[in-house]
CSV table of C-alpha atoms and ligand atoms in Angstrom, one decimal:
chain,number,residue,atom,x,y,z
G,1,MET,CA,133.0,-60.9,-156.4
G,2,ASP,CA,130.0,-62.3,-158.2
G,3,ASP,CA,127.1,-60.1,-159.5
G,4,GLN,CA,124.9,-60.9,-156.5
G,5,GLU,CA,127.6,-60.1,-154.0
G,6,ALA,CA,128.4,-56.8,-155.9
G,7,LEU,CA,124.7,-55.8,-155.7
G,8,SER,CA,124.6,-56.5,-152.0
G,9,ARG,CA,127.7,-54.6,-151.2
G,10,ALA,CA,126.6,-51.6,-153.2
G,11,ALA,CA,123.2,-51.6,-151.5
G,12,GLU,CA,124.7,-51.9,-148.1
G,13,ALA,CA,127.0,-48.9,-148.8
G,14,LEU,CA,124.0,-46.8,-149.9
G,15,PHE,CA,122.0,-48.0,-146.9
G,16,ARG,CA,124.7,-46.9,-144.4
G,17,ALA,CA,125.5,-43.5,-145.9
G,18,GLU,CA,123.9,-40.2,-145.3
G,19,ARG,CA,125.8,-38.2,-147.9
G,20,CYS,CA,125.6,-39.3,-151.5
G,21,LEU,CA,126.8,-38.0,-154.8
G,22,VAL,CA,125.5,-39.6,-158.0
G,23,LEU,CA,127.4,-38.8,-161.2
G,24,THR,CA,125.9,-39.8,-164.6
G,25,GLY,CA,126.9,-39.8,-168.2
G,26,ALA,CA,125.5,-40.6,-171.6
G,27,GLY,CA,125.2,-44.4,-170.8
G,28,ILE,CA,122.3,-43.9,-168.5
G,29,SER,CA,120.2,-42.6,-171.4
G,30,LEU,CA,121.2,-45.3,-173.9
G,31,GLU,CA,118.2,-47.5,-172.9
G,32,SER,CA,116.0,-44.4,-173.5
G,33,GLY,CA,117.1,-44.4,-177.1
G,34,ILE,CA,119.8,-41.7,-177.0
G,35,PRO,CA,123.1,-42.7,-178.5
G,36,THR,CA,126.2,-42.2,-176.2
G,37,PHE,CA,128.9,-39.7,-177.2
G,38,ARG,CA,131.7,-42.2,-177.9
G,39,GLY,CA,129.5,-45.1,-179.1
G,40,PRO,CA,128.1,-45.6,-182.6
G,41,GLY,CA,125.2,-43.5,-184.0
G,42,GLY,CA,126.3,-40.0,-183.1
G,43,LEU,CA,126.6,-38.5,-186.6
G,44,TRP,CA,124.2,-35.8,-188.0
G,45,GLU,CA,124.4,-34.9,-191.7
G,46,GLY,CA,128.0,-36.3,-191.7
G,47,PHE,CA,129.2,-34.1,-188.8
G,48,ARG,CA,130.4,-35.4,-185.4
G,49,ALA,CA,129.3,-33.6,-182.2
G,50,GLU,CA,132.8,-32.3,-181.8
G,51,GLU,CA,132.4,-30.4,-185.1
G,52,LEU,CA,129.1,-28.8,-184.1
G,53,ALA,CA,129.2,-28.2,-180.4
G,54,THR,CA,131.9,-25.5,-180.4
G,55,PRO,CA,131.9,-21.7,-180.2
G,56,GLU,CA,133.8,-21.7,-183.5
G,57,ALA,CA,131.2,-23.8,-185.3
G,58,PHE,CA,128.4,-21.5,-184.0
G,59,ALA,CA,130.3,-18.4,-185.1
G,60,ALA,CA,130.9,-19.9,-188.6
G,61,ASN,CA,127.4,-21.2,-189.2
G,62,PRO,CA,124.9,-20.5,-186.4
G,63,ALA,CA,121.9,-21.7,-188.5
G,64,ARG,CA,123.5,-25.2,-189.0
G,65,VAL,CA,124.3,-25.5,-185.3
G,66,TRP,CA,120.7,-24.4,-184.4
G,67,ARG,CA,119.2,-26.9,-186.9
G,68,TRP,CA,121.3,-29.7,-185.3
G,69,TYR,CA,120.2,-28.8,-181.8
G,70,ARG,CA,116.5,-28.5,-182.9
G,71,TRP,CA,116.9,-32.0,-184.4
G,72,ARG,CA,118.4,-33.3,-181.1
G,73,ALA,CA,115.7,-31.6,-179.0
G,74,ALA,CA,113.0,-33.2,-181.1
G,75,GLN,CA,114.8,-36.6,-180.8
G,76,TYR,CA,115.1,-36.3,-177.0
G,77,GLY,CA,111.5,-35.1,-176.7
G,78,ASP,CA,110.4,-38.5,-178.2
G,79,CYS,CA,112.4,-40.4,-175.6
G,80,ALA,CA,111.3,-41.1,-172.0
G,81,PRO,CA,113.3,-41.6,-168.8
G,82,ASN,CA,114.1,-45.3,-168.2
G,83,GLY,CA,114.2,-47.3,-165.0
G,84,GLY,CA,117.7,-46.1,-164.2
G,85,HIS,CA,116.7,-42.4,-164.2
G,86,GLU,CA,113.7,-43.3,-162.1
G,87,VAL,CA,115.8,-45.1,-159.4
G,88,ILE,CA,118.1,-42.1,-159.2
G,89,ALA,CA,115.1,-39.8,-158.7
G,90,LYS,CA,113.8,-42.0,-155.9
G,91,LEU,CA,117.2,-42.3,-154.3
G,92,GLU,CA,117.5,-38.6,-153.5
G,93,ASP,CA,114.7,-38.9,-150.8
G,94,ARG,CA,116.8,-41.4,-148.9
G,95,PHE,CA,119.7,-39.0,-148.2
G,96,PRO,CA,119.8,-35.9,-146.0
G,97,ASP,CA,122.7,-34.8,-148.2
G,98,PHE,CA,122.4,-35.7,-151.9
G,99,LEU,CA,123.5,-34.3,-155.2
G,100,LEU,CA,123.1,-35.6,-158.7
G,101,ALA,CA,125.8,-34.2,-161.1
G,102,THR,CA,125.0,-35.1,-164.6
G,103,GLN,CA,127.0,-34.6,-167.8
G,104,ASN,CA,123.9,-35.1,-169.9
G,105,VAL,CA,122.0,-32.3,-171.5
G,106,ASP,CA,119.0,-34.4,-172.5
G,107,GLY,CA,116.7,-33.3,-169.6
G,108,LEU,CA,115.7,-36.9,-168.7
G,109,HIS,CA,116.8,-36.7,-165.1
G,110,PRO,CA,114.5,-33.7,-164.3
G,111,ARG,CA,111.7,-35.4,-166.3
G,112,ALA,CA,112.2,-38.5,-164.1
G,113,GLY,CA,111.7,-36.3,-161.0
G,114,SER,CA,115.3,-35.5,-159.9
G,115,ARG,CA,115.4,-32.1,-158.2
G,116,ARG,CA,118.7,-32.0,-156.3
G,117,LEU,CA,120.8,-31.9,-159.4
G,118,VAL,CA,123.4,-29.9,-161.2
G,119,GLU,CA,123.6,-30.2,-165.0
G,120,LEU,CA,127.3,-29.8,-165.5
G,121,HIS,CA,127.1,-29.3,-169.3
G,122,GLY,CA,123.8,-27.4,-169.4
G,123,THR,CA,120.5,-28.5,-170.8
G,124,ILE,CA,118.7,-28.8,-174.1
G,125,THR,CA,115.6,-27.6,-172.4
G,126,GLN,CA,116.9,-24.0,-172.3
G,127,MET,CA,118.6,-21.4,-174.5
G,128,ARG,CA,120.6,-18.3,-173.5
G,129,CYS,CA,121.1,-14.9,-175.0
G,130,GLU,CA,124.6,-14.3,-176.2
G,131,ILE,CA,124.3,-10.6,-175.3
G,132,CYS,CA,122.4,-10.3,-172.0
G,133,GLY,CA,122.6,-13.9,-170.8
G,134,ALA,CA,118.8,-14.2,-170.3
G,135,LEU,CA,117.7,-17.9,-170.1
G,136,GLU,CA,114.5,-18.9,-172.0
G,137,PRO,CA,112.9,-22.2,-172.7
G,138,PHE,CA,114.1,-24.1,-175.8
G,139,PRO,CA,112.2,-22.7,-178.8
G,140,ASP,CA,109.3,-24.3,-180.5
G,141,PRO,CA,110.0,-26.0,-183.9
G,142,VAL,CA,110.1,-23.9,-187.0
G,143,ALA,CA,109.4,-24.9,-190.6
G,144,PRO,CA,112.4,-25.9,-192.7
G,145,ASP,CA,112.3,-22.6,-194.7
G,146,GLU,CA,112.2,-20.4,-191.6
G,147,ASP,CA,115.2,-18.8,-189.8
G,148,PRO,CA,116.2,-21.4,-187.2
G,149,ILE,CA,118.0,-18.8,-185.0
G,150,PRO,CA,115.8,-17.4,-182.2
G,151,ARG,CA,116.2,-13.9,-180.8
G,152,CYS,CA,116.1,-12.7,-177.2
G,153,ASP,CA,112.7,-11.4,-176.1
G,154,GLY,CA,114.5,-8.7,-174.0
G,155,CYS,CA,117.4,-7.3,-176.1
G,156,HIS,CA,116.9,-9.0,-179.4
G,157,GLY,CA,120.3,-10.6,-179.2
G,158,ARG,CA,121.1,-13.9,-180.8
G,159,MET,CA,120.2,-16.9,-178.7
G,160,ARG,CA,122.3,-20.0,-178.4
G,161,PRO,CA,121.5,-23.4,-176.8
G,162,HIS,CA,122.3,-23.4,-173.0
G,163,ILE,CA,124.9,-26.0,-173.4
G,164,LEU,CA,128.6,-26.1,-172.5
G,165,TRP,CA,130.5,-26.4,-175.7
G,166,PHE,CA,133.9,-28.0,-176.3
G,167,GLY,CA,136.6,-25.6,-175.3
G,168,GLU,CA,134.3,-23.5,-173.0
G,169,GLN,CA,134.8,-23.0,-169.3
G,170,TYR,CA,132.4,-24.4,-166.8
G,171,TRP,CA,129.9,-21.8,-165.5
G,172,PRO,CA,130.8,-20.2,-162.2
G,173,GLY,CA,129.6,-22.3,-159.2
G,174,VAL,CA,128.6,-25.4,-161.2
G,175,LEU,CA,131.7,-27.4,-160.8
G,176,GLU,CA,132.3,-26.1,-157.3
G,177,ARG,CA,128.9,-27.4,-156.2
G,178,ALA,CA,129.7,-30.9,-157.5
G,179,MET,CA,133.2,-30.7,-156.0
G,180,GLY,CA,131.8,-29.9,-152.6
G,181,ALA,CA,129.5,-32.9,-152.8
G,182,ALA,CA,132.4,-35.1,-153.9
G,183,ARG,CA,134.4,-33.9,-150.9
G,184,ASP,CA,131.7,-34.6,-148.4
G,185,ALA,CA,130.2,-37.8,-149.9
G,186,GLU,CA,130.3,-41.1,-148.1
G,187,VAL,CA,129.1,-43.0,-151.1
G,188,VAL,CA,129.5,-42.1,-154.8
G,189,LEU,CA,127.4,-43.8,-157.5
G,190,VAL,CA,128.7,-43.4,-161.0
G,191,VAL,CA,126.5,-44.4,-163.9
G,192,GLY,CA,127.2,-44.6,-167.6
G,193,THR,CA,130.2,-42.5,-168.1
G,194,SER,CA,133.4,-43.4,-169.9
G,195,GLY,CA,135.3,-41.1,-167.5
G,196,GLN,CA,137.2,-39.6,-170.4
G,197,VAL,CA,136.1,-36.0,-169.6
G,198,TRP,CA,138.3,-34.9,-166.8
G,199,PRO,CA,136.5,-32.6,-164.4
G,200,PRO,CA,133.6,-35.0,-164.0
G,201,ALA,CA,135.8,-38.1,-163.8
G,202,MET,CA,138.0,-36.3,-161.3
G,203,LEU,CA,134.9,-35.8,-159.0
G,204,ALA,CA,134.5,-39.6,-158.6
G,205,LEU,CA,138.2,-40.4,-158.2
G,206,GLN,CA,138.8,-37.5,-155.8
G,207,ALA,CA,135.9,-38.7,-153.6
G,208,LYS,CA,137.3,-42.2,-153.6
G,209,ARG,CA,140.7,-40.8,-152.6
G,210,LEU,CA,139.0,-39.0,-149.7
G,211,GLY,CA,137.4,-42.2,-148.4
G,212,ALA,CA,134.1,-42.4,-150.2
G,213,PHE,CA,132.7,-45.8,-151.2
G,214,LEU,CA,132.7,-45.8,-155.0
G,215,ILE,CA,130.1,-47.8,-157.0
G,216,ASP,CA,130.3,-47.8,-160.8
G,217,VAL,CA,127.5,-49.0,-163.1
G,218,ASN,CA,128.7,-49.6,-166.6
G,219,PRO,CA,128.8,-52.6,-169.0
G,220,ASP,CA,132.4,-51.8,-169.9
G,221,ALA,CA,135.5,-51.4,-167.8
G,222,THR,CA,136.8,-47.8,-167.4
G,223,GLU,CA,139.2,-45.9,-165.3
G,224,ILE,CA,136.4,-45.3,-162.8
G,225,SER,CA,135.4,-49.0,-162.6
G,226,ALA,CA,139.1,-49.9,-162.1
G,227,ALA,CA,139.1,-47.6,-159.0
G,228,ALA,CA,135.6,-48.6,-157.8
G,229,ASP,CA,134.9,-50.7,-154.7
G,230,VAL,CA,132.1,-52.3,-156.6
G,231,HIS,CA,131.6,-52.5,-160.4
G,232,LEU,CA,128.1,-53.4,-161.4
G,233,ARG,CA,128.8,-54.6,-164.9
G,234,GLY,CA,125.8,-54.2,-167.1
G,235,PRO,CA,123.1,-51.8,-168.4
G,236,SER,CA,121.9,-49.3,-165.8
G,237,GLY,CA,118.3,-49.6,-166.9
G,238,GLU,CA,118.4,-53.2,-165.6
G,239,LEU,CA,120.9,-53.0,-162.7
G,240,LEU,CA,119.7,-49.8,-161.0
G,241,PRO,CA,116.2,-51.2,-160.4
G,242,LEU,CA,117.8,-54.4,-159.0
G,243,LEU,CA,120.0,-52.3,-156.7
G,244,TRP,CA,116.9,-50.3,-155.6
G,245,GLU,CA,115.1,-53.6,-154.6
G,246,ARG,CA,118.2,-54.7,-152.6
G,247,LEU,CA,118.2,-51.3,-150.9
G,248,LEU,CA,114.5,-51.5,-150.0
G,249,ALA,CA,115.0,-55.0,-148.6
G,250,LEU,CA,117.5,-53.5,-146.1
G,251,GLY,CA,114.9,-51.1,-144.8
A,1,LIG,P1,130.6,-41.5,-173.3
A,1,LIG,O1,129.9,-41.8,-174.7
A,1,LIG,O2,132.0,-41.1,-173.4
A,1,LIG,O3,130.5,-42.8,-172.4
A,1,LIG,C1,129.3,-43.5,-172.3
A,1,LIG,C2,129.6,-44.6,-171.3
A,1,LIG,O4,128.3,-45.3,-171.1
A,1,LIG,C3,130.5,-45.7,-171.8
A,1,LIG,O5,131.5,-46.0,-170.8
A,1,LIG,C4,129.7,-46.9,-172.0
A,1,LIG,O6,130.4,-48.2,-171.7
A,1,LIG,C5,128.5,-46.7,-171.0
A,1,LIG,N1,127.3,-47.4,-171.3
A,1,LIG,C6,126.9,-47.9,-172.5
A,1,LIG,N2,125.7,-48.4,-172.4
A,1,LIG,C7,125.3,-48.3,-171.1
A,1,LIG,C8,124.1,-48.7,-170.3
A,1,LIG,N3,123.1,-49.3,-170.9
A,1,LIG,N4,124.2,-48.4,-169.0
A,1,LIG,C9,125.2,-47.8,-168.4
A,1,LIG,N5,126.3,-47.4,-169.1
A,1,LIG,C10,126.3,-47.7,-170.4
A,1,LIG,O7,129.7,-40.4,-172.6
A,1,LIG,P2,130.1,-39.5,-171.3
A,1,LIG,O8,131.0,-40.2,-170.4
A,1,LIG,O9,128.8,-39.0,-170.7
A,1,LIG,O10,130.7,-33.3,-172.8
A,1,LIG,O11,130.8,-38.3,-172.0
A,1,LIG,C11,131.1,-37.3,-171.2
A,1,LIG,C12,131.1,-36.0,-172.0
A,1,LIG,O12,131.9,-36.2,-173.2
A,1,LIG,C13,129.8,-35.5,-172.5
A,1,LIG,O13,129.0,-34.9,-171.5
A,1,LIG,C14,130.3,-34.5,-173.5
A,1,LIG,C15,131.4,-35.2,-174.1
A,1,LIG,O14,132.5,-34.4,-174.4
A,1,LIG,C16,130.4,-32.1,-173.4
A,1,LIG,O15,129.7,-32.0,-174.4
A,1,LIG,C17,131.0,-30.9,-172.7
């Protein structure tokens, strides 16, 4: 199948369907300037994400973990959604039944206008009280010599980023909502994920097994692209706008 035929087949599958699940990973935000998890450019002061995004790292040195998240939040704030995020936001209006399940915490999907979404791994736009669980917006920047650890307005407990860390359980209902969408979907559009993190990858493969048409957008081959009906091989910031044009041409 050549690239043009792949785009046409993907557009036709989206055009015919009424129930759609979109699953995204770090690759969709690469063209916005945010490095992927498993690609180059992920280090901060010599630490890898796996060494900072854990409950153990937070217990051992909460100030370091907060400084890292404050740095990331500032970095993300300087980035803007790209054409790929924008197409996914527009796509949701075409389906009576639609869900975007993202593994990204960068907040670019909601900034692009996505509303019917579940952020499987949380979001850098919020923080949560360790004691009472209250959610509050991510804090304003502090000076380098100030305490970087915010306190809860209600109970004065220590706040943490509202992000799912390595080794933690998914929050109740989050995965279930995405699994429900995967079970019902007629078409699943996967964008920019290596498929190496199991529950999210399983959503796509399970939907395919249940009969959904599976589209994968990724410059590289993955377990998901191997199972896909159509693999759109290239950067999502370029290919999703082309897919959108094909879809509009169908009606
Ligand atoms: P990865 O870094 O594992 O994979 C990013 C994928 O994006 C790769 O397959 C790349 O080939 C692809 N990619 C690169 N450039 C792209 C582009 N321009 N357009 C589209 N795709 C592109 O990131 P994730 O799969 O999102 O979880 O990682 C999943 C999870 O692993 C993360 O959410 C995180 C981590 O463990 C938690 O923190 C809980």
